[in-house]
Amino acid sequence: MRIISQDKEFDLPYEETTIHAFDNGTVAAFSLTDLESDAFITMAKYSTEEKAIKAMEMCRKRYTQYIFNRRMVPVVAKDLTRLPLEEAEKVRDQISETFIFQFPKEEEAEDE
């Protein structure tokens, strides 16, 4: 799955990063391939740590959808060819959306 920064500046592979919410509301991505580096990429900034955590929860939920769809697409691929082209394109677009997560804007990451 790809994760896109809030400002669209960064596009990273989720499986090669670890995400951390700082207490100042910043969400950062650290590389899992360069474990000796302390460098990180700022993926999003929120007014509170709670909103940053909420955004991370949204990312985890999208990842579970991605894993499910990645496993199911080969299973249902033949059935998709039987759908009218317009409907098949809608299904394809809905599935494709789960392969990308962009960190939401401040107002989209509500405190709980």
mmCIF file with all atom_site columns, C-alpha atoms in Angstrom:
data_model
loop_
_atom_site.group_PDB
_atom_site.id
_atom_site.type_symbol
_atom_site.label_atom_id
_atom_site.label_alt_id
_atom_site.label_comp_id
_atom_site.label_asym_id
_atom_site.label_entity_id
_atom_site.label_seq_id
_atom_site.pdbx_PDB_ins_code
_atom_site.Cartn_x
_atom_site.Cartn_y
_atom_site.Cartn_z
_atom_site.occupancy
_atom_site.B_iso_or_equiv
_atom_site.pdbx_formal_charge
_atom_site.auth_seq_id
_atom_site.auth_comp_id
_atom_site.auth_asym_id
_atom_site.auth_atom_id
_atom_site.pdbx_PDB_model_num
ATOM 1   C CA . MET A 1 1   ? 0.000   0.000   0.000   1.00 0.00 ? 1   MET A CA 1
ATOM 2   C CA . ARG A 1 2   ? 1.158   3.553   -0.677  1.00 0.00 ? 2   ARG A CA 1
ATOM 3   C CA . ILE A 1 3   ? 0.875   6.276   1.952   1.00 0.00 ? 3   ILE A CA 1
ATOM 4   C CA . ILE A 1 4   ? 0.733   9.872   0.796   1.00 0.00 ? 4   ILE A CA 1
ATOM 5   C CA . SER A 1 5   ? 1.637   12.801  3.019   1.00 0.00 ? 5   SER A CA 1
ATOM 6   C CA . GLN A 1 6   ? -1.026  15.317  3.942   1.00 0.00 ? 6   GLN A CA 1
ATOM 7   C CA . ASP A 1 7   ? 0.534   17.888  1.588   1.00 0.00 ? 7   ASP A CA 1
ATOM 8   C CA . LYS A 1 8   ? 1.032   15.279  -1.201  1.00 0.00 ? 8   LYS A CA 1
ATOM 9   C CA . GLU A 1 9   ? 4.796   15.896  -1.137  1.00 0.00 ? 9   GLU A CA 1
ATOM 10  C CA . PHE A 1 10  ? 5.723   12.329  -0.122  1.00 0.00 ? 10  PHE A CA 1
ATOM 11  C CA . ASP A 1 11  ? 4.548   8.954   -1.424  1.00 0.00 ? 11  ASP A CA 1
ATOM 12  C CA . LEU A 1 12  ? 5.949   6.008   0.532   1.00 0.00 ? 12  LEU A CA 1
ATOM 13  C CA . PRO A 1 13  ? 5.481   2.238   0.697   1.00 0.00 ? 13  PRO A CA 1
ATOM 14  C CA . TYR A 1 14  ? 3.601   1.513   3.935   1.00 0.00 ? 14  TYR A CA 1
ATOM 15  C CA . GLU A 1 15  ? 5.278   -1.866  4.313   1.00 0.00 ? 15  GLU A CA 1
ATOM 16  C CA . GLU A 1 16  ? 8.736   -0.237  4.450   1.00 0.00 ? 16  GLU A CA 1
ATOM 17  C CA . THR A 1 17  ? 7.941   2.397   7.064   1.00 0.00 ? 17  THR A CA 1
ATOM 18  C CA . THR A 1 18  ? 6.931   2.731   10.653  1.00 0.00 ? 18  THR A CA 1
ATOM 19  C CA . ILE A 1 19  ? 4.576   5.551   11.559  1.00 0.00 ? 19  ILE A CA 1
ATOM 20  C CA . HIS A 1 20  ? 4.834   7.528   14.784  1.00 0.00 ? 20  HIS A CA 1
ATOM 21  C CA . ALA A 1 21  ? 2.551   10.185  16.293  1.00 0.00 ? 21  ALA A CA 1
ATOM 22  C CA . PHE A 1 22  ? 4.428   12.754  18.336  1.00 0.00 ? 22  PHE A CA 1
ATOM 23  C CA . ASP A 1 23  ? 2.776   14.540  21.243  1.00 0.00 ? 23  ASP A CA 1
ATOM 24  C CA . ASN A 1 24  ? 2.845   17.806  19.249  1.00 0.00 ? 24  ASN A CA 1
ATOM 25  C CA . GLY A 1 25  ? 0.437   16.325  16.638  1.00 0.00 ? 25  GLY A CA 1
ATOM 26  C CA . THR A 1 26  ? 3.051   15.487  14.008  1.00 0.00 ? 26  THR A CA 1
ATOM 27  C CA . VAL A 1 27  ? 2.804   12.134  12.228  1.00 0.00 ? 27  VAL A CA 1
ATOM 28  C CA . ALA A 1 28  ? 6.179   10.940  10.987  1.00 0.00 ? 28  ALA A CA 1
ATOM 29  C CA . ALA A 1 29  ? 7.361   8.025   8.865   1.00 0.00 ? 29  ALA A CA 1
ATOM 30  C CA . PHE A 1 30  ? 10.638  6.274   9.670   1.00 0.00 ? 30  PHE A CA 1
ATOM 31  C CA . SER A 1 31  ? 12.343  3.903   7.244   1.00 0.00 ? 31  SER A CA 1
ATOM 32  C CA . LEU A 1 32  ? 12.364  0.192   8.052   1.00 0.00 ? 32  LEU A CA 1
ATOM 33  C CA . THR A 1 33  ? 15.069  -0.368  5.437   1.00 0.00 ? 33  THR A CA 1
ATOM 34  C CA . ASP A 1 34  ? 17.550  2.059   7.053   1.00 0.00 ? 34  ASP A CA 1
ATOM 35  C CA . LEU A 1 35  ? 17.314  1.182   10.727  1.00 0.00 ? 35  LEU A CA 1
ATOM 36  C CA . GLU A 1 36  ? 20.470  3.085   11.659  1.00 0.00 ? 36  GLU A CA 1
ATOM 37  C CA . SER A 1 37  ? 19.007  6.439   10.665  1.00 0.00 ? 37  SER A CA 1
ATOM 38  C CA . ASP A 1 38  ? 16.976  8.633   13.003  1.00 0.00 ? 38  ASP A CA 1
ATOM 39  C CA . ALA A 1 39  ? 15.724  10.677  10.044  1.00 0.00 ? 39  ALA A CA 1
ATOM 40  C CA . PHE A 1 40  ? 12.011  10.830  9.422   1.00 0.00 ? 40  PHE A CA 1
ATOM 41  C CA . ILE A 1 41  ? 9.552   12.318  6.960   1.00 0.00 ? 41  ILE A CA 1
ATOM 42  C CA . THR A 1 42  ? 6.705   14.430  8.263   1.00 0.00 ? 42  THR A CA 1
ATOM 43  C CA . MET A 1 43  ? 3.548   12.894  6.838   1.00 0.00 ? 43  MET A CA 1
ATOM 44  C CA . ALA A 1 44  ? 0.989   15.141  8.547   1.00 0.00 ? 44  ALA A CA 1
ATOM 45  C CA . LYS A 1 45  ? 0.542   17.821  11.180  1.00 0.00 ? 45  LYS A CA 1
ATOM 46  C CA . TYR A 1 46  ? -2.466  18.090  13.483  1.00 0.00 ? 46  TYR A CA 1
ATOM 47  C CA . SER A 1 47  ? -3.368  20.392  16.341  1.00 0.00 ? 47  SER A CA 1
ATOM 48  C CA . THR A 1 48  ? -3.407  17.550  18.874  1.00 0.00 ? 48  THR A CA 1
ATOM 49  C CA . GLU A 1 49  ? -1.785  14.189  19.459  1.00 0.00 ? 49  GLU A CA 1
ATOM 50  C CA . GLU A 1 50  ? -5.293  12.674  19.573  1.00 0.00 ? 50  GLU A CA 1
ATOM 51  C CA . LYS A 1 51  ? -5.982  13.801  15.997  1.00 0.00 ? 51  LYS A CA 1
ATOM 52  C CA . ALA A 1 52  ? -2.623  12.406  14.886  1.00 0.00 ? 52  ALA A CA 1
ATOM 53  C CA . ILE A 1 53  ? -3.505  9.067   16.476  1.00 0.00 ? 53  ILE A CA 1
ATOM 54  C CA . LYS A 1 54  ? -6.944  9.141   14.827  1.00 0.00 ? 54  LYS A CA 1
ATOM 55  C CA . ALA A 1 55  ? -5.274  9.657   11.442  1.00 0.00 ? 55  ALA A CA 1
ATOM 56  C CA . MET A 1 56  ? -2.978  6.705   12.140  1.00 0.00 ? 56  MET A CA 1
ATOM 57  C CA . GLU A 1 57  ? -6.021  4.579   13.007  1.00 0.00 ? 57  GLU A CA 1
ATOM 58  C CA . MET A 1 58  ? -7.567  5.586   9.666   1.00 0.00 ? 58  MET A CA 1
ATOM 59  C CA . CYS A 1 59  ? -4.361  4.455   7.949   1.00 0.00 ? 59  CYS A CA 1
ATOM 60  C CA . ARG A 1 60  ? -4.411  1.082   9.739   1.00 0.00 ? 60  ARG A CA 1
ATOM 61  C CA . LYS A 1 61  ? -8.045  0.567   8.756   1.00 0.00 ? 61  LYS A CA 1
ATOM 62  C CA . ARG A 1 62  ? -7.213  1.290   5.110   1.00 0.00 ? 62  ARG A CA 1
ATOM 63  C CA . TYR A 1 63  ? -4.310  -1.171  5.336   1.00 0.00 ? 63  TYR A CA 1
ATOM 64  C CA . THR A 1 64  ? -6.620  -3.967  6.512   1.00 0.00 ? 64  THR A CA 1
ATOM 65  C CA . GLN A 1 65  ? -8.921  -3.191  3.559   1.00 0.00 ? 65  GLN A CA 1
ATOM 66  C CA . TYR A 1 66  ? -5.897  -3.294  1.264   1.00 0.00 ? 66  TYR A CA 1
ATOM 67  C CA . ILE A 1 67  ? -4.778  -6.697  2.581   1.00 0.00 ? 67  ILE A CA 1
ATOM 68  C CA . PHE A 1 68  ? -8.283  -8.117  2.171   1.00 0.00 ? 68  PHE A CA 1
ATOM 69  C CA . ASN A 1 69  ? -8.673  -6.759  -1.364  1.00 0.00 ? 69  ASN A CA 1
ATOM 70  C CA . ARG A 1 70  ? -5.193  -7.872  -2.405  1.00 0.00 ? 70  ARG A CA 1
ATOM 71  C CA . ARG A 1 71  ? -6.140  -11.430 -1.461  1.00 0.00 ? 71  ARG A CA 1
ATOM 72  C CA . MET A 1 72  ? -9.653  -11.299 -2.907  1.00 0.00 ? 72  MET A CA 1
ATOM 73  C CA . VAL A 1 73  ? -8.934  -9.744  -6.316  1.00 0.00 ? 73  VAL A CA 1
ATOM 74  C CA . PRO A 1 74  ? -7.425  -12.933 -7.788  1.00 0.00 ? 74  PRO A CA 1
ATOM 75  C CA . VAL A 1 75  ? -10.373 -14.928 -6.435  1.00 0.00 ? 75  VAL A CA 1
ATOM 76  C CA . VAL A 1 76  ? -13.051 -12.731 -8.009  1.00 0.00 ? 76  VAL A CA 1
ATOM 77  C CA . ALA A 1 77  ? -11.178 -11.617 -11.134 1.00 0.00 ? 77  ALA A CA 1
ATOM 78  C CA . LYS A 1 78  ? -13.091 -13.983 -13.430 1.00 0.00 ? 78  LYS A CA 1
ATOM 79  C CA . ASP A 1 79  ? -16.423 -12.747 -12.084 1.00 0.00 ? 79  ASP A CA 1
ATOM 80  C CA . LEU A 1 80  ? -15.464 -9.135  -12.763 1.00 0.00 ? 80  LEU A CA 1
ATOM 81  C CA . THR A 1 81  ? -15.105 -9.898  -16.465 1.00 0.00 ? 81  THR A CA 1
ATOM 82  C CA . ARG A 1 82  ? -18.795 -10.851 -16.512 1.00 0.00 ? 82  ARG A CA 1
ATOM 83  C CA . LEU A 1 83  ? -19.929 -7.433  -15.309 1.00 0.00 ? 83  LEU A CA 1
ATOM 84  C CA . PRO A 1 84  ? -20.862 -4.683  -17.735 1.00 0.00 ? 84  PRO A CA 1
ATOM 85  C CA . LEU A 1 85  ? -17.804 -2.502  -18.400 1.00 0.00 ? 85  LEU A CA 1
ATOM 86  C CA . GLU A 1 86  ? -19.161 0.513   -16.495 1.00 0.00 ? 86  GLU A CA 1
ATOM 87  C CA . GLU A 1 87  ? -19.846 -1.539  -13.357 1.00 0.00 ? 87  GLU A CA 1
ATOM 88  C CA . ALA A 1 88  ? -16.507 -3.338  -13.586 1.00 0.00 ? 88  ALA A CA 1
ATOM 89  C CA . GLU A 1 89  ? -14.750 0.040   -13.763 1.00 0.00 ? 89  GLU A CA 1
ATOM 90  C CA . LYS A 1 90  ? -16.586 1.220   -10.632 1.00 0.00 ? 90  LYS A CA 1
ATOM 91  C CA . VAL A 1 91  ? -15.542 -1.923  -8.757  1.00 0.00 ? 91  VAL A CA 1
ATOM 92  C CA . ARG A 1 92  ? -11.964 -1.530  -9.983  1.00 0.00 ? 92  ARG A CA 1
ATOM 93  C CA . ASP A 1 93  ? -11.878 2.108   -8.826  1.00 0.00 ? 93  ASP A CA 1
ATOM 94  C CA . GLN A 1 94  ? -13.292 1.219   -5.394  1.00 0.00 ? 94  GLN A CA 1
ATOM 95  C CA . ILE A 1 95  ? -10.726 -1.545  -4.941  1.00 0.00 ? 95  ILE A CA 1
ATOM 96  C CA . SER A 1 96  ? -7.887  0.677   -6.184  1.00 0.00 ? 96  SER A CA 1
ATOM 97  C CA . GLU A 1 97  ? -8.746  3.325   -3.591  1.00 0.00 ? 97  GLU A CA 1
ATOM 98  C CA . THR A 1 98  ? -7.808  0.869   -0.841  1.00 0.00 ? 98  THR A CA 1
ATOM 99  C CA . PHE A 1 99  ? -4.266  0.582   -2.242  1.00 0.00 ? 99  PHE A CA 1
ATOM 100 C CA . ILE A 1 100 ? -3.526  4.233   -1.347  1.00 0.00 ? 100 ILE A CA 1
ATOM 101 C CA . PHE A 1 101 ? -3.934  6.246   1.851   1.00 0.00 ? 101 PHE A CA 1
ATOM 102 C CA . GLN A 1 102 ? -3.422  9.982   2.075   1.00 0.00 ? 102 GLN A CA 1
ATOM 103 C CA . PHE A 1 103 ? -3.204  11.497  5.527   1.00 0.00 ? 103 PHE A CA 1
ATOM 104 C CA . PRO A 1 104 ? -6.351  13.556  6.013   1.00 0.00 ? 104 PRO A CA 1
ATOM 105 C CA . LYS A 1 105 ? -6.645  17.263  6.602   1.00 0.00 ? 105 LYS A CA 1
ATOM 106 C CA . GLU A 1 106 ? -7.079  18.553  10.145  1.00 0.00 ? 106 GLU A CA 1
ATOM 107 C CA . GLU A 1 107 ? -10.880 18.680  9.977   1.00 0.00 ? 107 GLU A CA 1
ATOM 108 C CA . GLU A 1 108 ? -11.107 15.115  8.626   1.00 0.00 ? 108 GLU A CA 1
ATOM 109 C CA . ALA A 1 109 ? -9.261  13.614  11.618  1.00 0.00 ? 109 ALA A CA 1
ATOM 110 C CA . GLU A 1 110 ? -11.734 14.213  14.423  1.00 0.00 ? 110 GLU A CA 1
ATOM 111 C CA . ASP A 1 111 ? -10.914 13.779  18.110  1.00 0.00 ? 111 ASP A CA 1
ATOM 112 C CA . GLU A 1 112 ? -12.784 10.943  19.751  1.00 0.00 ? 112 GLU A CA 1
#
